[in-house]
XYZ file of C-alpha atoms in Angstrom:
699
model
C -279.241 40.918 61.203
C -277.143 41.909 58.208
C -279.587 44.683 57.364
C -279.341 46.044 60.899
C -275.552 45.991 60.859
C -275.365 47.589 57.420
C -277.441 50.603 58.311
C -276.218 54.144 57.761
C -275.301 54.604 61.437
C -271.971 53.127 62.591
C -273.323 52.351 66.083
C -274.419 48.747 65.282
C -271.034 48.082 63.705
C -269.228 49.559 66.709
C -271.272 47.386 69.071
C -270.445 44.339 66.955
C -266.724 45.250 67.004
C -266.743 45.690 70.802
C -268.469 42.342 71.319
C -265.958 40.713 68.988
C -263.057 42.229 70.959
C -264.509 40.881 74.209
C -264.866 37.431 72.675
C -261.254 37.587 71.439
C -260.101 38.614 74.929
C -261.900 35.631 76.434
C -260.349 33.255 73.883
C -256.855 34.620 74.569
C -257.372 34.188 78.333
C -258.442 30.579 77.797
C -255.327 29.959 75.695
C -253.124 31.431 78.418
C -254.905 29.334 81.039
C -254.298 26.204 78.981
C -250.529 26.721 78.725
C -249.735 28.735 81.876
C -250.874 28.625 85.504
C -252.496 32.050 85.797
C -252.311 32.287 89.592
C -248.581 31.649 89.897
C -247.395 33.300 86.674
C -245.886 36.765 87.276
C -247.591 39.811 85.829
C -244.563 40.841 83.755
C -245.190 37.684 81.708
C -248.990 37.591 81.535
C -249.549 41.169 80.398
C -247.072 41.255 77.449
C -248.014 37.749 76.310
C -251.716 38.608 76.493
C -251.265 41.677 74.282
C -248.916 39.785 71.955
C -251.773 37.344 71.261
C -254.681 39.777 71.476
C -253.306 42.442 69.135
C -252.738 40.041 66.182
C -256.290 38.782 66.719
C -257.556 42.350 66.444
C -255.589 42.759 63.205
C -257.440 39.751 61.762
C -260.657 41.525 62.768
C -259.606 44.943 61.475
C -258.634 43.843 57.962
C -262.184 42.842 56.861
C -263.644 45.926 58.551
C -261.090 48.108 56.783
C -261.909 46.550 53.411
C -265.632 47.211 53.817
C -265.192 50.707 55.263
C -263.016 52.113 52.481
C -264.259 50.279 49.409
C -266.116 52.526 46.994
C -269.873 52.044 47.305
C -272.938 53.582 45.762
C -275.312 52.412 48.478
C -275.077 51.368 52.112
C -274.692 47.596 51.770
C -271.276 47.441 53.404
C -271.564 44.982 56.288
C -269.451 45.916 59.356
C -267.793 49.316 58.961
C -266.251 52.017 61.138
C -265.681 55.763 60.680
C -262.310 56.757 59.218
C -261.048 58.332 62.451
C -261.924 55.308 64.599
C -260.362 53.004 62.052
C -257.153 55.057 61.909
C -256.762 55.104 65.704
C -257.428 51.359 65.905
C -254.816 50.604 63.251
C -252.191 52.810 64.877
C -252.678 51.188 68.272
C -252.685 47.637 66.918
C -249.763 48.017 64.517
C -247.346 50.038 66.630
C -247.944 48.079 69.821
C -247.363 44.873 67.863
C -244.187 46.352 66.384
C -242.782 47.380 69.769
C -243.678 44.050 71.361
C -242.096 42.064 68.543
C -238.784 43.885 68.268
C -238.084 45.222 71.760
C -240.249 44.142 74.688
C -240.648 40.402 74.136
C -236.969 39.607 73.257
C -235.722 41.507 76.313
C -238.262 39.916 78.660
C -237.543 36.456 77.238
C -233.854 36.656 78.141
C -234.763 38.352 81.423
C -236.870 35.345 82.442
C -234.092 32.953 81.388
C -231.210 34.841 83.033
C -230.846 32.732 86.182
C -229.784 35.655 88.367
C -231.658 36.638 91.498
C -231.541 40.429 91.372
C -233.612 42.265 88.718
C -230.689 44.534 87.851
C -228.442 41.582 87.025
C -231.182 39.962 84.989
C -231.741 43.134 82.960
C -228.011 43.464 82.255
C -227.836 39.825 81.209
C -230.807 40.277 78.892
C -229.275 43.345 77.263
C -225.969 41.529 76.737
C -227.716 38.533 75.164
C -229.745 40.747 72.809
C -226.783 42.983 71.912
C -225.678 40.707 69.065
C -229.241 40.480 67.743
C -229.707 44.251 67.785
C -226.262 44.799 66.268
C -227.265 42.619 63.301
C -230.582 44.434 62.968
C -229.022 47.896 63.126
C -226.249 46.850 60.718
C -228.864 45.877 58.141
C -230.735 49.093 58.886
C -227.646 51.179 58.137
C -227.291 49.627 54.681
C -230.954 50.184 53.984
C -230.743 53.730 55.304
C -228.018 54.571 52.782
C -230.222 53.236 49.978
C -233.257 55.228 51.158
C -231.290 58.454 51.618
C -229.761 58.133 48.151
C -233.190 57.499 46.599
C -235.309 60.054 48.514
C -232.902 62.173 50.501
C -232.555 62.392 54.302
C -235.998 62.879 55.806
C -238.255 61.462 58.490
C -240.354 59.768 55.838
C -237.323 57.901 54.509
C -236.355 56.772 58.019
C -239.882 55.622 58.842
C -240.206 53.851 55.513
C -236.899 52.063 56.100
C -237.962 50.770 59.516
C -241.374 49.561 58.356
C -240.092 48.052 55.100
C -237.255 46.105 56.748
C -239.518 44.785 59.498
C -242.112 43.725 56.941
C -239.586 42.043 54.622
C -237.993 40.020 57.411
C -241.399 38.956 58.692
C -242.519 38.059 55.155
C -239.478 35.814 54.589
C -240.205 33.852 57.746
C -243.968 33.811 57.162
C -243.763 32.523 53.573
C -241.513 29.618 54.536
C -243.591 28.592 57.562
C -246.903 29.061 55.759
C -245.729 26.984 52.798
C -244.904 24.086 55.079
C -248.174 24.368 56.985
C -250.334 24.543 53.857
C -249.220 20.998 53.056
C -248.830 19.576 56.569
C -252.298 20.424 57.904
C -254.392 18.749 55.145
C -251.997 15.812 54.951
C -252.200 15.137 58.694
C -255.993 15.238 58.597
C -256.163 12.747 55.721
C -253.557 10.439 57.264
C -255.217 10.438 60.683
C -258.548 9.403 59.177
C -257.434 5.770 59.319
C -257.200 4.499 62.903
C -254.767 1.696 62.015
C -252.338 4.057 60.272
C -252.646 6.530 63.112
C -251.782 3.814 65.632
C -248.832 2.678 63.508
C -247.401 6.202 63.467
C -247.805 6.491 67.231
C -245.990 3.194 67.713
C -243.186 4.339 65.402
C -242.728 7.569 67.350
C -242.803 5.884 70.768
C -239.165 4.595 71.077
C -237.615 7.877 69.989
C -239.857 9.940 72.253
C -239.254 7.615 75.195
C -235.504 7.875 74.711
C -235.730 11.669 74.706
C -237.763 11.562 77.914
C -235.211 9.294 79.582
C -232.366 11.575 78.500
C -234.209 14.587 79.924
C -234.772 12.772 83.236
C -231.128 11.724 83.475
C -229.946 15.222 82.624
C -232.128 16.660 85.370
C -230.844 14.079 87.844
C -227.239 15.005 87.005
C -227.992 18.648 87.751
C -229.754 17.678 90.991
C -226.670 15.754 92.091
C -224.588 18.822 91.320
C -226.893 20.964 93.453
C -226.775 18.340 96.211
C -222.984 18.444 96.252
C -223.111 22.209 96.194
C -225.432 22.308 99.208
C -222.788 20.452 101.249
C -220.429 23.388 100.904
C -220.723 25.380 104.118
C -217.438 27.271 104.088
C -215.394 29.383 101.705
C -216.988 31.202 98.801
C -220.180 29.106 99.057
C -221.011 30.777 102.382
C -221.661 34.084 100.587
C -224.391 32.484 98.430
C -225.989 30.243 101.028
C -229.516 31.582 100.467
C -229.210 31.089 96.724
C -227.969 27.521 97.191
C -230.849 26.734 99.544
C -233.312 28.012 96.958
C -231.759 25.694 94.392
C -232.054 22.775 96.812
C -235.728 23.558 97.377
C -236.225 23.835 93.627
C -234.663 20.423 93.034
C -236.698 18.665 95.738
C -233.822 16.210 96.113
C -235.183 13.992 98.956
C -238.278 13.130 96.913
C -236.577 12.610 93.575
C -235.853 9.278 92.002
C -232.985 7.417 93.734
C -229.754 7.250 91.786
C -228.455 3.984 93.216
C -229.149 2.228 89.896
C -227.084 4.713 87.956
C -223.337 4.434 87.522
C -221.794 7.000 89.819
C -218.535 8.772 89.250
C -215.723 8.281 91.733
C -216.015 11.730 93.231
C -219.136 13.833 92.678
C -217.475 16.851 94.223
C -215.383 17.258 91.081
C -218.410 18.596 89.233
C -218.542 21.572 91.598
C -215.775 24.169 91.129
C -213.532 25.144 93.997
C -214.544 28.799 93.912
C -218.276 29.493 93.753
C -219.129 32.634 91.792
C -222.328 34.440 90.939
C -221.948 33.602 87.265
C -221.615 29.894 88.051
C -224.773 29.902 90.169
C -226.668 31.804 87.482
C -225.599 29.276 84.832
C -226.562 26.405 87.133
C -229.961 27.967 87.838
C -230.574 28.513 84.135
C -229.582 24.937 83.259
C -231.734 23.563 86.066
C -234.810 25.500 84.964
C -234.335 24.417 81.357
C -233.851 20.787 82.387
C -237.017 20.847 84.509
C -239.090 22.246 81.680
C -237.517 19.850 79.172
C -238.469 16.928 81.379
C -241.983 18.315 81.774
C -242.238 18.702 77.998
C -241.301 15.123 77.147
C -243.309 13.644 80.003
C -246.354 15.545 78.740
C -245.748 14.395 75.162
C -245.282 10.812 76.335
C -248.509 10.853 78.364
C -250.372 12.324 75.411
C -248.959 9.645 73.108
C -250.063 6.909 75.533
C -253.586 8.343 75.738
C -253.859 8.608 71.962
C -252.537 5.086 71.472
C -254.956 3.703 74.063
C -257.937 5.487 72.500
C -256.950 4.441 68.978
C -256.522 0.821 70.039
C -259.939 0.913 71.709
C -261.469 2.244 68.483
C -259.909 -0.601 66.497
C -261.052 -3.212 69.027
C -264.635 -1.940 68.915
C -265.094 -3.075 65.305
C -266.165 -6.562 66.447
C -268.518 -5.677 69.313
C -269.892 -2.443 67.787
C -269.478 -0.832 71.191
C -266.817 1.686 72.150
C -265.859 2.328 75.758
C -262.969 4.763 76.180
C -262.816 4.257 79.947
C -262.520 6.896 82.637
C -261.141 10.273 81.681
C -257.635 11.041 82.985
C -257.279 13.617 85.784
C -256.044 16.356 83.457
C -258.885 16.057 80.951
C -260.948 19.027 79.892
C -264.602 19.568 80.749
C -265.820 18.278 77.382
C -263.806 15.074 77.670
C -265.390 14.258 81.038
C -268.947 14.505 79.725
C -270.362 11.091 78.863
C -273.559 11.759 76.901
C -273.115 9.133 74.201
C -273.825 5.466 74.652
C -271.159 2.899 73.674
C -272.950 2.181 70.389
C -273.407 5.845 69.403
C -269.820 6.498 70.402
C -268.762 3.684 68.098
C -270.757 5.203 65.248
C -269.218 8.613 65.914
C -265.562 7.540 66.068
C -265.651 4.705 63.524
C -268.143 5.932 60.958
C -268.497 9.713 61.146
C -265.169 11.150 62.359
C -262.965 9.426 59.691
C -265.098 10.787 56.836
C -265.205 14.224 58.446
C -261.407 14.249 58.607
C -261.114 13.233 54.972
C -263.641 15.864 53.917
C -261.942 18.587 55.969
C -258.512 17.528 54.709
C -259.614 17.691 51.077
C -261.344 21.027 51.660
C -258.242 22.543 53.295
C -256.075 21.070 50.538
C -258.176 22.962 47.975
C -257.850 26.110 50.105
C -254.058 25.623 50.152
C -254.025 25.278 46.370
C -255.995 28.515 46.049
C -253.535 30.381 48.306
C -250.488 29.035 46.458
C -252.054 29.862 43.083
C -252.877 33.388 44.218
C -249.275 33.874 45.367
C -247.968 32.766 41.978
C -250.226 34.931 39.794
C -250.319 37.987 42.036
C -247.609 39.858 40.143
C -248.151 38.677 36.553
C -251.889 37.913 36.278
C -253.682 39.349 39.325
C -257.089 38.950 37.658
C -256.722 35.148 37.867
C -256.489 35.125 41.659
C -259.144 32.897 43.203
C -259.195 34.641 46.577
C -260.231 37.987 45.136
C -263.452 36.472 43.758
C -264.326 34.896 47.111
C -263.965 38.201 48.989
C -265.140 40.858 46.527
C -268.712 39.985 45.547
C -270.268 43.233 44.347
C -268.469 44.323 41.181
C -269.190 47.614 39.421
C -266.860 47.763 36.452
C -263.248 47.393 37.530
C -263.968 48.156 41.186
C -265.966 46.195 43.715
C -267.427 46.200 47.190
C -266.885 43.912 50.161
C -270.050 42.880 51.983
C -270.627 40.969 55.206
C -270.143 37.573 53.526
C -266.897 38.799 51.974
C -265.707 40.017 55.368
C -266.402 36.643 56.939
C -264.595 34.796 54.143
C -261.628 37.213 54.359
C -261.298 36.578 58.108
C -261.334 32.821 57.467
C -258.624 33.143 54.795
C -256.356 35.121 57.127
C -256.988 32.705 59.995
C -256.026 29.726 57.842
C -252.841 31.403 56.603
C -251.822 32.288 60.163
C -252.758 28.804 61.416
C -250.558 27.213 58.718
C -247.581 29.357 59.723
C -248.066 28.799 63.462
C -248.513 25.063 62.929
C -245.073 25.000 61.320
C -243.581 26.893 64.277
C -244.488 23.991 66.563
C -242.917 21.444 64.176
C -239.656 23.156 63.203
C -236.780 21.718 65.250
C -234.303 24.607 65.293
C -235.800 26.686 68.093
C -233.460 25.822 71.032
C -235.740 23.174 72.469
C -238.687 25.495 73.081
C -242.118 23.907 73.377
C -245.643 24.625 74.549
C -246.568 22.431 77.522
C -249.987 22.319 79.078
C -250.036 24.343 82.330
C -246.236 24.242 82.531
C -244.771 26.188 79.603
C -241.407 27.768 80.341
C -241.479 31.548 80.623
C -238.870 32.011 77.910
C -240.822 29.698 75.585
C -244.051 31.620 76.244
C -242.366 34.913 75.320
C -240.818 33.391 72.215
C -244.015 31.844 70.853
C -245.977 35.015 71.591
C -243.333 36.963 69.691
C -243.695 34.670 66.685
C -247.470 35.170 66.667
C -246.998 38.937 66.707
C -244.218 38.793 64.105
C -246.125 36.687 61.576
C -249.593 38.248 61.809
C -248.795 41.606 60.179
C -246.933 40.373 57.042
C -249.474 37.584 56.470
C -252.396 39.997 56.808
C -250.903 42.491 54.370
C -249.897 39.676 52.019
C -253.542 38.612 51.954
C -254.655 42.178 51.211
C -252.429 42.245 48.117
C -254.449 39.337 46.672
C -257.341 41.756 46.126
C -257.591 44.314 43.294
C -255.135 47.146 43.713
C -257.820 49.839 43.419
C -259.521 48.319 46.485
C -256.670 47.757 48.922
C -254.947 51.070 48.075
C -257.931 52.855 49.629
C -257.614 51.026 52.953
C -256.133 52.460 56.134
C -253.839 49.440 56.368
C -252.183 50.520 53.127
C -251.675 54.050 54.455
C -250.130 52.667 57.662
C -247.799 50.068 56.108
C -248.315 49.517 52.384
C -247.220 52.905 51.107
C -243.875 52.550 52.889
C -243.349 49.060 51.468
C -244.024 50.445 47.969
C -241.920 53.550 48.609
C -238.985 52.132 46.631
C -239.034 49.862 43.567
C -236.958 47.310 45.503
C -239.562 46.969 48.247
C -242.449 46.916 45.793
C -241.013 44.128 43.648
C -239.890 42.185 46.711
C -243.461 42.234 47.985
C -244.756 40.961 44.648
C -242.104 38.441 43.649
C -240.807 36.896 46.863
C -244.087 35.068 47.739
C -243.446 32.954 44.620
C -240.806 31.143 46.712
C -243.649 29.560 48.659
C -243.177 26.693 46.200
C -239.868 25.797 47.889
C -241.286 24.745 51.295
C -244.414 23.365 49.614
C -242.412 21.005 47.380
C -239.978 20.153 50.176
C -242.840 19.086 52.436
C -244.983 17.474 49.767
C -242.235 15.256 48.315
C -240.222 14.690 51.510
C -237.126 16.532 50.323
C -235.898 17.122 53.888
C -235.396 13.408 54.458
C -233.904 12.873 51.001
C -231.335 15.626 51.533
C -230.482 14.181 54.925
C -229.984 10.674 53.551
C -227.992 11.879 50.535
C -225.498 14.086 52.380
C -225.422 11.980 55.531
C -225.776 14.733 58.120
C -228.671 15.405 60.452
C -230.605 18.274 58.922
C -233.828 17.611 60.852
C -235.683 20.815 60.012
C -239.131 19.350 60.496
C -240.595 16.133 61.851
C -241.435 13.990 58.839
C -244.047 11.249 59.011
C -242.729 8.327 57.052
C -244.481 5.002 57.215
C -241.366 2.833 57.358
C -238.907 5.223 58.922
C -235.959 3.274 60.310
C -232.790 4.876 61.558
C -230.277 4.123 64.249
C -231.544 4.856 67.739
C -235.198 5.366 66.775
C -236.511 1.800 66.930
C -239.391 0.350 64.935
C -243.145 0.254 65.278
C -243.018 -3.223 66.845
C -240.727 -2.018 69.608
C -242.988 0.986 70.074
C -245.974 -1.327 70.359
C -244.270 -3.397 73.078
C -243.145 -0.250 74.854
C -246.648 1.237 74.883
C -248.111 -2.034 76.165
C -245.602 -2.153 79.031
C -246.356 1.409 80.003
C -250.119 0.936 79.874
C -249.913 -2.315 81.849
C -247.544 -0.819 84.440
C -244.752 -3.363 83.872
C -242.003 -1.094 82.564
C -238.740 -0.763 84.450
C -239.148 2.984 84.921
C -242.612 2.443 86.421
C -241.164 -0.062 88.889
C -238.401 2.334 89.871
C -240.962 5.080 90.481
C -243.069 2.765 92.624
C -240.016 1.693 94.597
C -239.047 5.331 95.140
C -242.560 6.199 96.315
C -242.602 3.249 98.739
C -239.248 4.223 100.195
C -240.357 7.836 100.497
C -243.598 6.925 102.246
C -241.763 4.699 104.686
C -243.349 1.457 103.529
C -240.002 -0.156 102.947
C -240.060 -3.572 101.305
C -243.418 -4.793 102.570
C -244.629 -5.707 99.087
C -242.947 -8.400 96.985
C -240.318 -7.126 94.583
C -240.813 -7.764 90.889
C -237.706 -9.134 89.222
C -236.553 -8.366 85.715
C -236.794 -11.412 83.409
C -233.500 -12.922 82.370
C -232.174 -12.294 78.906
C -233.077 -14.886 76.298
C -231.054 -15.903 73.285
C -233.245 -14.029 70.844
C -233.165 -10.913 73.006
C -235.930 -9.378 75.060
C -237.045 -5.924 74.090
C -237.284 -3.572 77.031
C -238.243 0.094 77.329
C -234.530 0.888 77.251
C -233.909 -1.288 74.185
C -234.649 0.194 70.829
C -233.217 -2.717 68.872
C -234.440 -6.336 68.629
C -230.944 -7.592 69.523
C -230.788 -5.560 72.714
C -231.210 -7.613 75.900
C -232.480 -6.587 79.318
C -229.862 -5.069 81.563
C -230.383 -4.336 85.259
C -228.169 -1.273 85.076
C -229.430 1.877 83.414
C -227.486 3.733 80.826
C -224.890 6.272 81.873
C -225.833 9.913 81.818
C -223.928 11.002 78.763
C -225.349 13.023 75.934
C -225.630 10.018 73.652
C -226.699 7.650 76.477
C -224.974 4.752 74.743
C -221.543 3.198 74.586
C -219.985 3.684 71.173
C -217.809 0.578 71.674
C -220.766 -1.752 72.182
C -222.906 -0.708 69.253
C -222.122 0.420 65.748
C -224.295 2.618 63.603
C -226.479 0.718 61.211
C -226.944 3.464 58.635
C -223.785 5.242 57.505
C -223.714 8.255 55.281
C -223.233 8.172 51.529
C -219.453 8.725 51.477
C -218.780 6.130 54.189
C -220.797 3.506 52.321
C -218.946 4.351 49.087
C -215.521 3.969 50.743
C -216.582 0.643 52.283
C -217.608 -0.674 48.882
C -214.275 0.312 47.295
C -212.363 -1.325 50.158
C -214.351 -4.547 49.917
C -213.812 -4.638 46.142
C -210.014 -4.376 46.410
C -209.781 -6.769 49.386
C -211.634 -9.545 47.549
C -209.785 -9.089 44.241
C -207.493 -12.005 43.249
C -203.893 -11.275 42.269
C -203.366 -11.679 38.479
C -201.298 -14.687 37.353
C -198.863 -12.529 35.386
C -198.107 -10.590 38.544
C -197.449 -13.802 40.495
C -194.957 -15.156 37.885
C -192.795 -12.052 37.707
C -190.091 -13.332 40.067
C -190.128 -17.051 39.157
C -187.264 -16.807 36.653
C -184.908 -14.964 38.990
C -182.710 -16.642 41.600
C -181.783 -14.959 44.806
C -178.179 -15.115 46.092
C -177.207 -17.442 48.964
C -176.837 -14.658 51.486
C -180.473 -13.742 50.856
C -181.720 -17.302 51.287
C -181.532 -18.284 47.649
C -180.399 -21.901 48.379
C -183.443 -24.112 48.120
C -181.983 -26.836 50.312
C -181.112 -24.376 53.021
C -184.534 -22.921 52.720
C -186.122 -26.337 53.126
C -183.952 -27.255 56.122
C -184.470 -24.000 57.864
C -188.240 -23.796 57.490
C -189.014 -25.553 60.756
C -191.681 -24.413 63.096
C -192.955 -21.932 60.574
C -189.716 -19.883 60.828
C -187.579 -18.862 57.862
C -183.769 -18.618 57.982
C -183.906 -15.836 55.461
C -185.199 -13.508 58.136
C -183.079 -10.385 58.311
C -182.929 -10.777 62.091
C -180.488 -13.727 61.579
C -177.888 -11.160 60.565
C -177.817 -9.939 64.185
C -178.294 -13.151 66.166
C -178.208 -16.195 63.971
C -181.360 -17.765 65.418
C -183.927 -15.248 64.226
C -184.002 -13.387 67.549
C -182.629 -9.920 68.123
C -180.001 -9.748 70.891
C -180.205 -6.686 73.102
């Protein structure tokens, strides 16, 4: 097959490229179907998001083809190649569409979908206002760069184009290097850690209390907004009459009659206070935006909680199968994929697969990816000083003729795998970083704004990572590529851009060391403030409000057995909705014992069962009833100083200072008077005797 594809005619290579593009289109459609409901999602979201994912995939395909098409060869053993004109047109379409999507279309559409207004004109204006600050910052940086380019090369179209491409590439490279550095450590480490079923179950149990608390907070927040909409729907006169259709749409969106009853929650004295007297369009837009975000936040944490329960149940079943040598995972849940519903293996072969084969495969893959990460980091470090020591260049360029070389079909395949792993490491970090305004990917229910944002990150990171990979190869090879003519020559147009491209990737060591040695948690514990940049997996992580693995174990067991309080409330709500009333016996909550009973709402062993749920505040806890267990560094230091001085005994020389001095009679210096007046624990020497004689002040 390689001989057919490497023939002198480009037709076999063009057919291969077209088939590859069709396969990539199918994969992108499957990804969209996994995270979005295709039938109900509007076209203004599907089309840009599809191209934002499809175009970076084509760039990963074009880079190996470009390397083989433009490398100097003496024969026709070049693998997949395209004519120069076809390659130039493909690069222009892929790069410039990705550029426009990243910097203009996707940010505007993201705010447009999150506007909350009803009319398209108002949503467009809101989106432009929200992006005005972002574009002002971008154009401000562009003005400074434009002055530098004009001073260096004079005012020309080439200088302006080089400025735009260089700034976009540098900003993308900064973000890509940080995210890739974190992912190069996190991916192999997670594979090696998850090889052990017992450790995997322990981590799931440790994460359970914190995740459950977040889910409860999201549910309570949504219920508060539903109450606000319910009170708003009662307004039939005044300014609310002008927005009656909008208010009815909000009521239909909330589905208030079928929601969980709020009789167990502490209610405020007057719910109408949360609704302003004058209803405006801006208020309704803000309420719509908050309601949509709350619904998607609830969907996110409910999905994560269900996934955690399924993983914990499967992991526990794997551990329990060690005695019987038979593994039965039970019936597949309703939302399972097609492959999960297929039951080809017997219980014994399934036991061999999950207990004997899969753990070693994970360890092998983790070690292999760890070596790949080391090769990438090493290539980043030696790229500027000793480029001949790069490991990646020897895996891609196989046919060397002197100082130059050729890229064959095997080199193209390996190059595509390198780029895919670098992009996967960066995108894996995007899902773990916790500073992205609560955005998340949820199966079949991803928020529109989150879909635009994640698609924009894929498009933003693919170009700088692809070109960064190209610079690992010998300079005489990648300078002949079309990719270098499209982007690279403008990055190298000034010495500042050229040295930034060579030296900045060295800073990949910063996120690598921070993730490898857990510096995020150490910085947080040292300074005492919550810098939770990434989710760290610590075996014995204990902090206030997060619970322990034992509490997570009890919580998971209650949820799987259907005995949790939230499950009972849901069943009671469903019975009341279906009109069944109280036909079934009511389960009572066990009384609190002296040692404390851990409940789904208790994340501390000393917490006892309470029939009343927590109030719907942001913290969901009363600061007067519980004190933080872990203070910061400065608070602990001040407490230690205070305890030291409070427990210090007074020196004897300080106590004997006034023994040799006698006080006058008018100050209580007479010992006999002092003895006679010290009755009932009251002293006659009190200054209040000057005004009343009996120690009491007369008014």
